[in-house]
Every structure is written in C-alpha cells, then in structure tokens.
Amino acid sequence: MRALQPVRGTQDLLPEVARRHRRVIETARAAAELYGFVEMATPIFEFTEVFARPIGEHTDIVAKEMYTFNDRGGEEVTLRPENTAGVVRSVVSNGLAQSVPLKFFYSGPMFRYERPQKGRFRQFHQIGVELIGVAQPLADIEVIALGSRILDALGVAERVELELNTLGDSESRAAHREALVAYFSARVTELSEDSRRRLERNPLRIFDSKEKTDQIIVRDAPQFEDYLNSASRHFFDQVRAGLDRLGIAYRQNARLVRGLDYYTHTAFEFVTTDLGAQGTVMGGGRYDGLVELMGGPALPGVGWAAGIERLAMLITEPPAPRRPVAVVPIGEAAEGAALTLAEVLRNNGCPVDLGYSGNVARRMRRANHVNARVAVLIGEDEIVRNVVALRDLDSGEQSEVAMDQSLRELQARLRAFYP
Ligand code: ATP
Ligand code: MG
C-alpha cells in the first residue's frame, strides 16, 4: 500500500507553520479588539443556497470552486468558500439586525476547488472582519484602517500597497454595466470563451479574467469613475479624505473589482509583489445589498478577508516558544517524585518536559532535543537528602538545590531562567 498523502491542495500545519498562523491570528484579534470588533464563528458548512446566490452564480467561486455535496440525509451543503455570506446568514437567523452596528472578527478554514500553487490552496485560512449596519463612509475608513494596522503590526506594511476603487451605488453600477455591455459586445469576437459567457450574465466579471487577450480589451473598457452619480462620487471623496487624514497611503486602481457579486461603493485590496502571482493578501469592500438579499432588513455592510497562508509567508519568524524545564528522574524509584515535581512546577507557570522513559543519558538527549533551558535531576539519593540537582543546559553548570515543602529555593533559582 502506498503511503497515505493529504488531499491535493490541502496541507498539514506543522509546528513552525502553525506558529506563524497563530501569530497572524493573534495579532489580528488584538487589533480588531482595539477597534471594538468581537470574535464570532459560523459553521464550516452551510446549505448551498447561503453561498450560491449572494456570491453570484457566475462568479468563479460558485461556478467552479465550491465543495458541494449531499449529506446522508439528502441535504445539499457546501464547505464555506468565504465567510461574509455565513456571517450575514448568522445575523439574519439570530435576529441580530436589531442591534446594529455589528462588528465581527473571525478566523478559520475556507475551501475552494482551485488549481493549487504557491499561496493558493484548496483548504486555506482567513482572518476577516465585517461591520454591518453603518451606511457612512466612516465605516469603510475604519475597516481599512484596521486592516492596515494589522499589516503594520505584522511587520509587512512596507511590503504591501493599498489599492482602492469605487464601484458606486446600484444606480451608478447599472449605468456602468450598460456601457460595459455595449463596449464588450462590439469586441465579442476577441473575447475568450469564458468572457463571452460572462458578457451575457455579468460583464463586470470580465475585469477579473486572467486571459491576456481579455486583459488587453479590459484596459480600455468604460471606467466606473465616469458613471458615478454625485452621491457615489461624494461617498468616495469622503473615504479618500478619511484615509488621507489617517495617513494611510493608497493607489487608485480603476480596474479593481472584487470577485463576488455583492459589492457596492468601496473596493480595496492590499497587494504585494513578494509572493509571485498570488499577490493579494487582503481584500474587501462595501456590500450594501447583501443583508437584504439574504432575507434580512436592508442593512449596509463593509468588511475584508485576508489569507493567513500568504501573510504567514510574509512575516518574519515569530519568537520561539519558551524553553522548558526538563525534569529527569534518575532510576525508576524517582519517577513518582519527578512526576509530582513536574506538576508543581507547572502549577507555578513553568513549562515542563518530563522525559517518559530511558536512562539518564537518553533523557538528557531528549532534554536537548526539546531545547530545554535547565534540567532538574532527581534520584533516590537526592530524595533521601531532600535536594535536587539543577543543571544549566547552556553552560553545563550544575548545583544542588534544597527542597523544602514550598520549593522556595528551587522556585527562586528557576526565576532566573523564567522571569
Ligand atoms: P485571488 O485573486 O488570489 O484568487 P480572491 O479575490 O479569490 O483572491 P478573496 O475571495 O477576496 O480572494 O479572499 C480574500 C483573501 O483570501 C485573498 O486576498 C487571499 O489572500 C486569500 N485567498 C483566497 N483564495 C485563496 C486560496 N485558494 N488559497 C490561499 N489563500 C486564498
Ligand atoms: Mg480567487
């Protein structure tokens, strides 16, 4: 039998990578808290309809990337490809719309059947925020500021750029759409087959096309900017003014559209050139029609999601975990005492690695292997004399420490290593 492999596009998060992920999540969580966002989680799978209509039938995600299956009861469910639709579903099903504004932070795995490559997986992880119930551009500004702060705190701000665009409100979008259809229709023979299909259903998706020929045509396509009504224009001005006030730099990108159907007004991405083709680390925008589309009241919303794998690749190595104390029994008779001592030290907040078997030499090798800072050796002789041996594993220095009931001396000595 061949060795079992993980499914294509999935990967194990071995300790070093898991530590990077944790650093990203904890940094984001702490920053989100500073802005008053509270953490929540939705299920990893939902009824397919939670994603299909909101994300848009003709998006890549719904058309070809969803993990959809019938469960044993015959229900059609889908592994979540993103989390905004799930959060909005949760707002609607829990009746939370009463208490807006809602400010949520989340993190967790997402699933898309994509072609795996560097920075692109079939199971990947996102952090994200949603701010629901605020129509003012201040919400867009704060959501972007939070994203920017997280990238800053992760030490990657220098390596990413904020790209900004506006899609306008639904009236402006409709006017733009009409112009787009006219423009692309006149060039339909030059479009890729995929884009020809998009033209009928959702012409904006052509902007997303990765085909060279499409991209050339897109270059001269009608721009949102020329179709914005005055309300949309004013909204965008205020978003930019807010970012300017906070000193958050951005580059306007008139071609920036988001992959999903439900966006209005602000669209943005933080991008880097340091990850090859998979350069978008964080993307988001405003989704004013989504809550209503999903059966809730007409509530506006704005948010973003960021790929944890991509951020984890960009950050510098996070600090190593604390080096443990190795508690080493000398001989079987001391194992009980070692077990108790390990627990007492842990009660006091010391990380302890207890070697489980083998002679002293083998356990010391284990202590080295786990990068222990000190070893506490305890044998029959030590038990009788009420002492332990304390060895500094960096210097090799060893000395005896008296053991009273409260371990006062041992604690004092260890404090030098575990302040
Ligand atoms: P891309 O253009 O790279 O496909 P997207 O527009 O599909 O991105 P979003 O749906 O906006 O991505 O998701 C937000 C972020 O999640 C992306 O910017 C990226 O960092 C991350 N992400 C999306 N898909 C994947 C994936 N398959 N593997 C790893 N990270 C991903
Ligand atoms: Mg994608």
Coordinates of C-alpha atoms and ligand atoms in Angstrom, one line a residue:
M1 CA 0.0 0.0 0.0
R2 CA 1.4 3.4 -0.9
A3 CA 1.9 5.9 1.9
L4 CA -1.2 8.0 2.6
Q5 CA -1.0 11.5 1.3
P6 CA -3.0 14.6 2.2
V7 CA -5.6 15.5 -0.4
R8 CA -4.3 17.7 -3.2
G9 CA -4.4 21.4 -2.2
T10 CA -4.5 20.6 1.5
Q11 CA -1.6 20.7 3.8
D12 CA -0.6 19.9 7.4
L13 CA 0.3 22.9 9.5
L14 CA 3.4 21.5 11.1
P15 CA 4.5 23.3 14.3
E16 CA 6.7 26.0 12.7
V17 CA 4.0 27.0 10.2
A18 CA 1.3 26.6 12.9
R19 CA 3.2 29.1 15.0
R20 CA 3.2 31.6 12.1
H21 CA -0.5 31.2 11.6
R22 CA -1.1 31.7 15.3
R23 CA 1.0 34.9 15.2
V24 CA -1.1 36.3 12.3
I25 CA -4.4 35.4 14.1
E26 CA -3.4 36.7 17.5
T27 CA -2.1 39.9 16.0
A28 CA -5.3 40.4 14.1
R29 CA -7.5 39.5 17.0
A30 CA -5.8 42.0 19.3
A31 CA -6.0 44.8 16.7
A32 CA -9.7 44.0 16.0
E33 CA -10.4 44.3 19.7
L34 CA -8.8 47.8 19.7
Y35 CA -11.5 48.8 17.1
G36 CA -14.3 47.2 19.1
F37 CA -14.8 44.2 16.9
V38 CA -15.8 41.0 18.7
E39 CA -14.9 37.5 17.6
M40 CA -17.6 35.1 16.3
A41 CA -17.6 31.9 14.3
T42 CA -20.0 30.4 11.9
P43 CA -20.2 26.7 10.8
I44 CA -17.7 25.4 8.3
F45 CA -20.5 24.2 6.1
E46 CA -23.9 25.7 5.3
F47 CA -26.8 25.0 3.0
T48 CA -25.5 25.7 -0.5
E49 CA -28.0 28.5 -1.0
V50 CA -26.2 30.5 1.7
F51 CA -23.4 31.0 -0.8
A52 CA -24.8 30.4 -4.3
R53 CA -27.0 33.5 -4.7
P54 CA -25.1 36.0 -2.6
I55 CA -21.7 35.3 -4.1
G56 CA -23.2 35.1 -7.6
E57 CA -23.9 32.2 -9.8
H58 CA -21.5 33.4 -12.5
T59 CA -18.5 34.0 -10.2
D60 CA -15.6 31.6 -10.4
I61 CA -16.3 30.6 -6.8
V62 CA -19.9 29.4 -7.4
A63 CA -19.4 28.2 -11.0
K64 CA -16.4 26.0 -10.3
E65 CA -14.8 26.2 -6.9
M66 CA -17.3 25.1 -4.3
Y67 CA -17.1 21.9 -2.4
T68 CA -20.8 20.9 -2.6
F69 CA -22.2 17.6 -1.7
N70 CA -25.4 15.9 -0.4
D71 CA -25.1 14.7 3.2
R72 CA -26.6 11.4 4.3
G73 CA -29.9 13.0 4.9
G74 CA -30.0 14.3 1.3
E75 CA -29.4 17.9 2.2
E76 CA -27.2 19.8 -0.2
V77 CA -24.5 21.5 1.7
T78 CA -21.3 23.4 0.8
L79 CA -18.0 23.9 2.6
R80 CA -17.7 27.6 3.1
P81 CA -15.6 29.3 0.3
E82 CA -15.6 32.6 2.2
N83 CA -17.2 33.9 5.4
T84 CA -19.1 37.1 4.7
A85 CA -22.2 35.2 3.5
G86 CA -22.0 32.9 6.5
V87 CA -21.8 35.9 8.9
V88 CA -24.7 37.6 7.2
R89 CA -26.7 34.4 7.4
S90 CA -26.0 34.3 11.1
V91 CA -27.1 37.9 11.6
V92 CA -30.3 37.1 9.9
S93 CA -31.0 33.8 11.5
N94 CA -30.2 35.0 15.0
G95 CA -32.2 38.2 14.6
L96 CA -29.1 40.3 15.3
A97 CA -30.2 43.0 12.9
Q98 CA -32.0 44.7 15.9
S99 CA -28.7 45.7 17.5
V100 CA -26.6 47.3 14.8
P101 CA -23.9 48.3 14.3
L102 CA -22.5 44.8 14.5
K103 CA -18.7 44.5 14.4
F104 CA -17.4 40.9 14.0
F105 CA -13.9 39.4 13.7
Y106 CA -13.4 35.8 12.6
S107 CA -10.7 33.3 11.6
G108 CA -10.8 29.8 10.2
P109 CA -10.6 27.5 7.2
M110 CA -12.2 28.1 3.8
F111 CA -12.5 25.7 0.9
R112 CA -12.2 26.3 -2.8
Y113 CA -11.6 23.8 -5.6
E114 CA -8.8 25.8 -7.2
R115 CA -5.6 24.8 -9.0
P116 CA -3.1 24.6 -6.2
Q117 CA 0.1 26.6 -6.4
K118 CA 2.2 28.8 -4.2
G119 CA -0.1 30.8 -2.0
R120 CA -3.2 29.0 -3.4
F121 CA -4.7 26.0 -1.7
R122 CA -8.0 24.1 -1.6
Q123 CA -8.2 24.4 2.1
F124 CA -6.8 27.7 3.2
H125 CA -7.4 30.0 6.2
Q126 CA -8.7 33.5 6.5
I127 CA -9.0 36.2 9.1
G128 CA -11.7 38.8 8.4
V129 CA -14.0 41.5 9.8
E130 CA -17.5 42.6 9.0
L131 CA -19.1 45.9 10.1
I132 CA -22.8 45.7 9.5
G133 CA -25.4 48.5 9.8
V134 CA -23.4 51.6 9.0
A135 CA -24.0 53.4 5.8
Q136 CA -21.5 56.2 6.4
P137 CA -18.0 56.2 4.8
L138 CA -16.5 56.3 8.3
A139 CA -17.2 52.5 8.4
D140 CA -15.1 51.9 5.3
I141 CA -12.4 54.1 6.7
E142 CA -12.2 52.3 10.0
V143 CA -12.3 48.9 8.4
I144 CA -9.4 49.8 6.1
A145 CA -7.6 51.4 9.0
L146 CA -7.9 48.2 11.0
G147 CA -6.6 46.1 8.1
S148 CA -3.7 48.5 7.7
R149 CA -2.9 48.4 11.4
I150 CA -2.8 44.6 11.3
L151 CA -0.4 44.6 8.4
D152 CA 1.7 47.1 10.3
A153 CA 1.7 45.1 13.5
L154 CA 2.8 42.0 11.5
G155 CA 5.7 44.0 10.1
V156 CA 4.6 43.6 6.5
A157 CA 3.3 47.2 5.9
E158 CA 6.4 48.1 3.9
R159 CA 5.8 45.2 1.5
V160 CA 2.2 45.8 0.7
E161 CA 0.3 48.5 -1.1
L162 CA -3.3 49.5 -0.7
E163 CA -5.3 49.6 -4.0
L164 CA -8.6 51.4 -3.9
N165 CA -11.6 51.8 -6.2
T166 CA -15.2 52.5 -6.0
L167 CA -18.0 50.7 -7.9
G168 CA -20.6 53.3 -7.0
D169 CA -24.1 52.7 -5.7
S170 CA -26.6 50.4 -7.6
E171 CA -27.7 53.2 -9.9
S172 CA -24.2 54.0 -10.9
R173 CA -23.3 50.3 -11.3
A174 CA -26.3 49.9 -13.6
A175 CA -25.3 52.8 -15.8
H176 CA -21.7 51.4 -15.9
R177 CA -23.0 48.0 -16.7
E178 CA -24.9 49.2 -19.7
A179 CA -21.8 50.9 -21.1
L180 CA -19.7 47.8 -20.5
V181 CA -22.1 45.6 -22.3
A182 CA -22.0 47.9 -25.3
Y183 CA -18.3 48.1 -25.2
F184 CA -17.6 44.3 -24.9
S185 CA -20.4 43.4 -27.3
A186 CA -18.6 45.4 -30.0
R187 CA -15.5 43.3 -29.4
V188 CA -17.1 40.0 -28.7
T189 CA -15.1 38.0 -31.2
E190 CA -11.8 39.0 -29.5
L191 CA -13.1 37.8 -26.0
S192 CA -12.2 34.5 -24.5
E193 CA -15.0 31.9 -24.4
D194 CA -15.3 32.3 -20.6
S195 CA -15.7 36.1 -21.0
R196 CA -18.2 35.8 -23.8
R197 CA -20.3 33.8 -21.3
R198 CA -19.7 36.5 -18.6
L199 CA -20.8 39.2 -21.0
E200 CA -24.4 37.9 -21.0
R201 CA -24.6 37.2 -17.3
N202 CA -22.3 39.5 -15.5
P203 CA -20.0 41.7 -17.7
L204 CA -18.1 43.0 -14.7
R205 CA -16.5 39.6 -14.2
I206 CA -14.6 40.1 -17.4
F207 CA -12.4 42.5 -15.4
D208 CA -11.3 39.5 -13.3
S209 CA -10.2 37.5 -16.3
K210 CA -6.7 36.2 -16.2
E211 CA -6.6 35.7 -20.0
K212 CA -4.1 38.0 -21.8
T213 CA -6.5 38.8 -24.7
D214 CA -9.3 39.8 -22.3
Q215 CA -6.9 41.9 -20.2
I216 CA -6.0 43.9 -23.3
I217 CA -9.6 44.7 -24.0
V218 CA -10.4 45.4 -20.4
R219 CA -7.7 48.1 -20.4
D220 CA -9.8 50.5 -22.5
A221 CA -13.2 49.5 -21.0
P222 CA -15.5 52.1 -19.6
Q223 CA -14.4 53.1 -16.1
F224 CA -16.6 53.3 -13.0
E225 CA -15.4 56.8 -12.4
D226 CA -17.2 58.1 -15.5
Y227 CA -20.5 56.6 -14.4
L228 CA -20.7 57.6 -10.8
N229 CA -23.7 59.7 -9.7
S230 CA -23.0 62.6 -7.4
A231 CA -23.9 60.6 -4.3
S232 CA -21.4 57.9 -5.2
R233 CA -18.8 60.4 -6.0
H234 CA -19.2 62.2 -2.7
F235 CA -19.0 58.9 -0.9
F236 CA -15.7 58.0 -2.5
D237 CA -14.4 61.5 -1.8
Q238 CA -15.1 61.1 1.9
V239 CA -13.5 57.6 2.1
R240 CA -10.3 59.1 0.5
A241 CA -10.4 62.1 2.8
G242 CA -10.6 59.8 5.8
L243 CA -7.7 57.7 4.7
D244 CA -5.6 60.9 3.9
R245 CA -6.4 62.1 7.4
L246 CA -5.1 58.9 8.9
G247 CA -2.0 58.9 6.7
I248 CA -3.0 55.7 5.0
A249 CA -1.5 55.7 1.6
Y250 CA -3.3 54.2 -1.4
R251 CA -3.2 53.9 -5.1
Q252 CA -6.4 54.2 -7.1
N253 CA -6.9 51.3 -9.4
A254 CA -9.9 51.8 -11.7
R255 CA -9.8 48.1 -12.8
L256 CA -10.1 46.8 -9.3
V257 CA -13.3 44.8 -8.9
R258 CA -13.9 42.1 -6.3
G259 CA -14.6 38.5 -7.1
L260 CA -18.1 38.5 -5.7
D261 CA -21.3 40.0 -6.9
Y262 CA -22.4 41.7 -3.8
Y263 CA -20.1 44.7 -3.7
T264 CA -21.0 48.4 -4.0
H265 CA -19.0 51.6 -3.4
T266 CA -15.6 50.9 -1.9
A267 CA -13.5 48.0 -3.1
F268 CA -9.9 47.6 -2.0
E269 CA -7.0 45.2 -1.8
F270 CA -3.7 45.1 -0.1
V271 CA -1.3 43.6 -2.6
T272 CA 2.4 42.7 -2.6
T273 CA 4.8 41.8 -5.3
D274 CA 6.7 39.4 -2.9
L275 CA 4.5 36.4 -3.4
G276 CA 4.6 35.9 -7.1
A277 CA 1.3 35.7 -8.8
Q278 CA -0.7 35.3 -5.6
G279 CA -0.1 38.9 -4.5
T280 CA -3.4 39.8 -2.8
V281 CA -3.1 39.4 0.9
M282 CA -6.3 41.2 2.0
G283 CA -9.3 42.2 0.0
G284 CA -12.7 43.7 0.8
G285 CA -15.2 46.4 0.3
R286 CA -18.8 47.5 0.9
Y287 CA -21.8 45.2 0.4
D288 CA -24.9 47.3 0.9
G289 CA -27.4 45.0 -0.7
L290 CA -26.3 41.7 0.8
V291 CA -28.2 41.5 4.1
E292 CA -31.5 42.2 2.3
L293 CA -30.6 39.8 -0.5
M294 CA -30.2 37.1 2.2
G295 CA -33.7 37.8 3.7
G296 CA -32.8 40.3 6.3
P297 CA -33.6 44.0 6.6
A298 CA -31.9 46.5 4.2
L299 CA -28.7 46.9 6.2
P300 CA -25.4 48.1 4.7
G301 CA -22.1 46.4 5.4
V302 CA -18.4 46.6 4.8
G303 CA -15.6 44.2 5.5
W304 CA -12.5 42.4 4.4
A305 CA -10.8 39.0 4.5
A306 CA -7.1 38.2 4.4
G307 CA -5.3 35.0 3.5
I308 CA -3.5 33.6 6.6
E309 CA -1.1 31.4 4.5
R310 CA 0.0 34.4 2.4
L311 CA 0.5 36.6 5.5
A312 CA 2.3 33.8 7.3
M313 CA 4.8 33.6 4.4
L314 CA 5.5 37.3 4.6
I315 CA 6.1 37.7 8.3
T316 CA 9.5 37.2 9.9
E317 CA 9.9 34.1 12.1
P318 CA 7.8 34.5 15.3
P319 CA 9.6 34.2 18.6
A320 CA 10.2 30.6 19.7
P321 CA 8.1 29.1 22.4
R322 CA 9.5 29.3 26.0
R323 CA 12.3 26.8 26.6
P324 CA 11.0 24.2 29.1
V325 CA 12.5 22.8 32.3
A326 CA 13.4 19.1 31.7
V327 CA 12.6 17.1 34.8
V328 CA 14.7 14.0 34.8
P329 CA 14.3 11.1 37.2
I330 CA 17.4 9.1 37.9
G331 CA 16.2 5.5 38.2
E332 CA 12.7 4.1 38.4
A333 CA 12.3 4.8 42.1
A334 CA 12.4 8.5 41.4
E335 CA 9.8 8.6 38.7
G336 CA 6.9 9.3 41.1
A337 CA 8.8 12.2 42.7
A338 CA 9.6 13.5 39.2
L339 CA 6.0 13.3 38.2
T340 CA 4.9 15.3 41.2
L341 CA 7.6 17.9 40.8
A342 CA 6.7 18.4 37.2
E343 CA 3.1 19.2 38.1
V344 CA 4.1 21.5 40.9
L345 CA 6.4 23.5 38.6
R346 CA 3.6 23.7 36.0
N347 CA 1.2 24.9 38.8
N348 CA 3.7 27.8 39.1
G349 CA 3.6 28.6 35.4
C350 CA 6.9 26.8 34.3
P351 CA 6.8 24.9 31.1
V352 CA 8.0 21.4 31.9
D353 CA 9.0 18.5 29.7
L354 CA 9.0 15.2 31.5
G355 CA 11.1 12.5 29.8
Y356 CA 9.0 9.4 29.8
S357 CA 11.5 6.6 29.5
G358 CA 15.1 5.6 29.2
N359 CA 18.2 6.1 31.3
V360 CA 19.5 9.5 32.3
A361 CA 21.7 9.8 29.1
R362 CA 18.7 9.2 26.9
R363 CA 16.5 11.6 28.8
M364 CA 19.2 14.3 28.7
R365 CA 19.3 13.8 24.9
R366 CA 15.5 14.3 24.9
A367 CA 16.0 17.5 27.0
N368 CA 18.4 18.8 24.4
H369 CA 16.0 17.9 21.6
V370 CA 13.2 19.9 23.1
N371 CA 15.6 22.8 23.7
A372 CA 15.2 22.7 27.5
R373 CA 16.8 25.6 29.3
V374 CA 17.6 23.7 32.5
A375 CA 17.3 20.2 33.8
V376 CA 16.1 19.2 37.2
L377 CA 17.6 15.8 38.1
I378 CA 16.1 13.8 40.9
G379 CA 17.3 10.4 42.1
E380 CA 16.9 8.2 45.1
D381 CA 19.9 9.7 46.8
E382 CA 18.5 13.2 46.2
I383 CA 15.1 12.2 47.6
V384 CA 16.7 10.9 50.8
R385 CA 18.7 14.1 51.2
N386 CA 15.8 16.3 50.2
V387 CA 17.6 18.0 47.3
V388 CA 17.6 18.1 43.5
A389 CA 20.3 18.8 41.0
L390 CA 19.8 21.8 38.8
R391 CA 21.7 21.9 35.6
D392 CA 22.0 24.9 33.3
L393 CA 21.9 23.2 29.9
D394 CA 23.6 26.2 28.1
S395 CA 26.6 26.4 30.4
G396 CA 26.6 22.9 31.8
E397 CA 26.9 24.2 35.3
Q398 CA 25.3 22.1 37.9
S399 CA 24.5 22.6 41.5
E400 CA 22.3 21.2 44.3
V401 CA 19.2 22.9 45.5
A402 CA 17.5 22.2 48.8
M403 CA 13.9 21.0 48.6
D404 CA 11.6 22.3 51.3
Q405 CA 7.8 21.9 51.3
S406 CA 7.2 25.0 49.3
L407 CA 10.1 24.6 46.9
R408 CA 11.1 28.1 47.8
E409 CA 14.7 27.7 46.8
L410 CA 14.0 25.9 43.6
Q411 CA 11.5 28.5 42.5
A412 CA 13.9 31.3 43.3
R413 CA 16.6 29.6 41.2
L414 CA 14.3 29.0 38.3
R415 CA 13.1 32.5 38.4
A416 CA 16.4 33.5 36.9
F417 CA 15.5 31.4 33.8
Y418 CA 11.8 32.1 33.8
P419 CA 11.3 35.7 34.9
Ligands
ATP1 P1 -7.3 35.7 -5.8 O1 -7.5 36.8 -6.7 O2 -5.9 35.5 -5.3 O3 -8.0 34.4 -6.2 P2 -9.8 36.2 -4.4 O4 -10.2 37.5 -4.9 O5 -10.4 35.0 -4.9 O6 -8.2 36.1 -4.5 P3 -11.0 36.7 -1.8 O7 -12.2 35.9 -2.1 O8 -11.1 38.2 -1.8 O9 -9.8 36.2 -2.8 O10 -10.3 36.2 -0.4 C1 -9.5 37.1 0.4 C2 -8.1 36.6 0.5 O11 -8.1 35.2 0.9 C3 -7.3 36.7 -0.7 O12 -6.8 38.0 -0.8 C4 -6.1 35.7 -0.4 O13 -5.2 36.3 0.5 C5 -6.9 34.7 0.3 N1 -7.2 33.5 -0.6 C6 -8.2 33.4 -1.5 N2 -8.2 32.3 -2.1 C7 -7.2 31.6 -1.6 C8 -6.6 30.3 -1.8 N3 -7.2 29.4 -2.7 N4 -5.5 29.9 -1.1 C9 -5.0 30.7 -0.2 N5 -5.4 31.9 0.0 C10 -6.5 32.4 -0.6
MG2 MG -9.9 33.5 -6.3

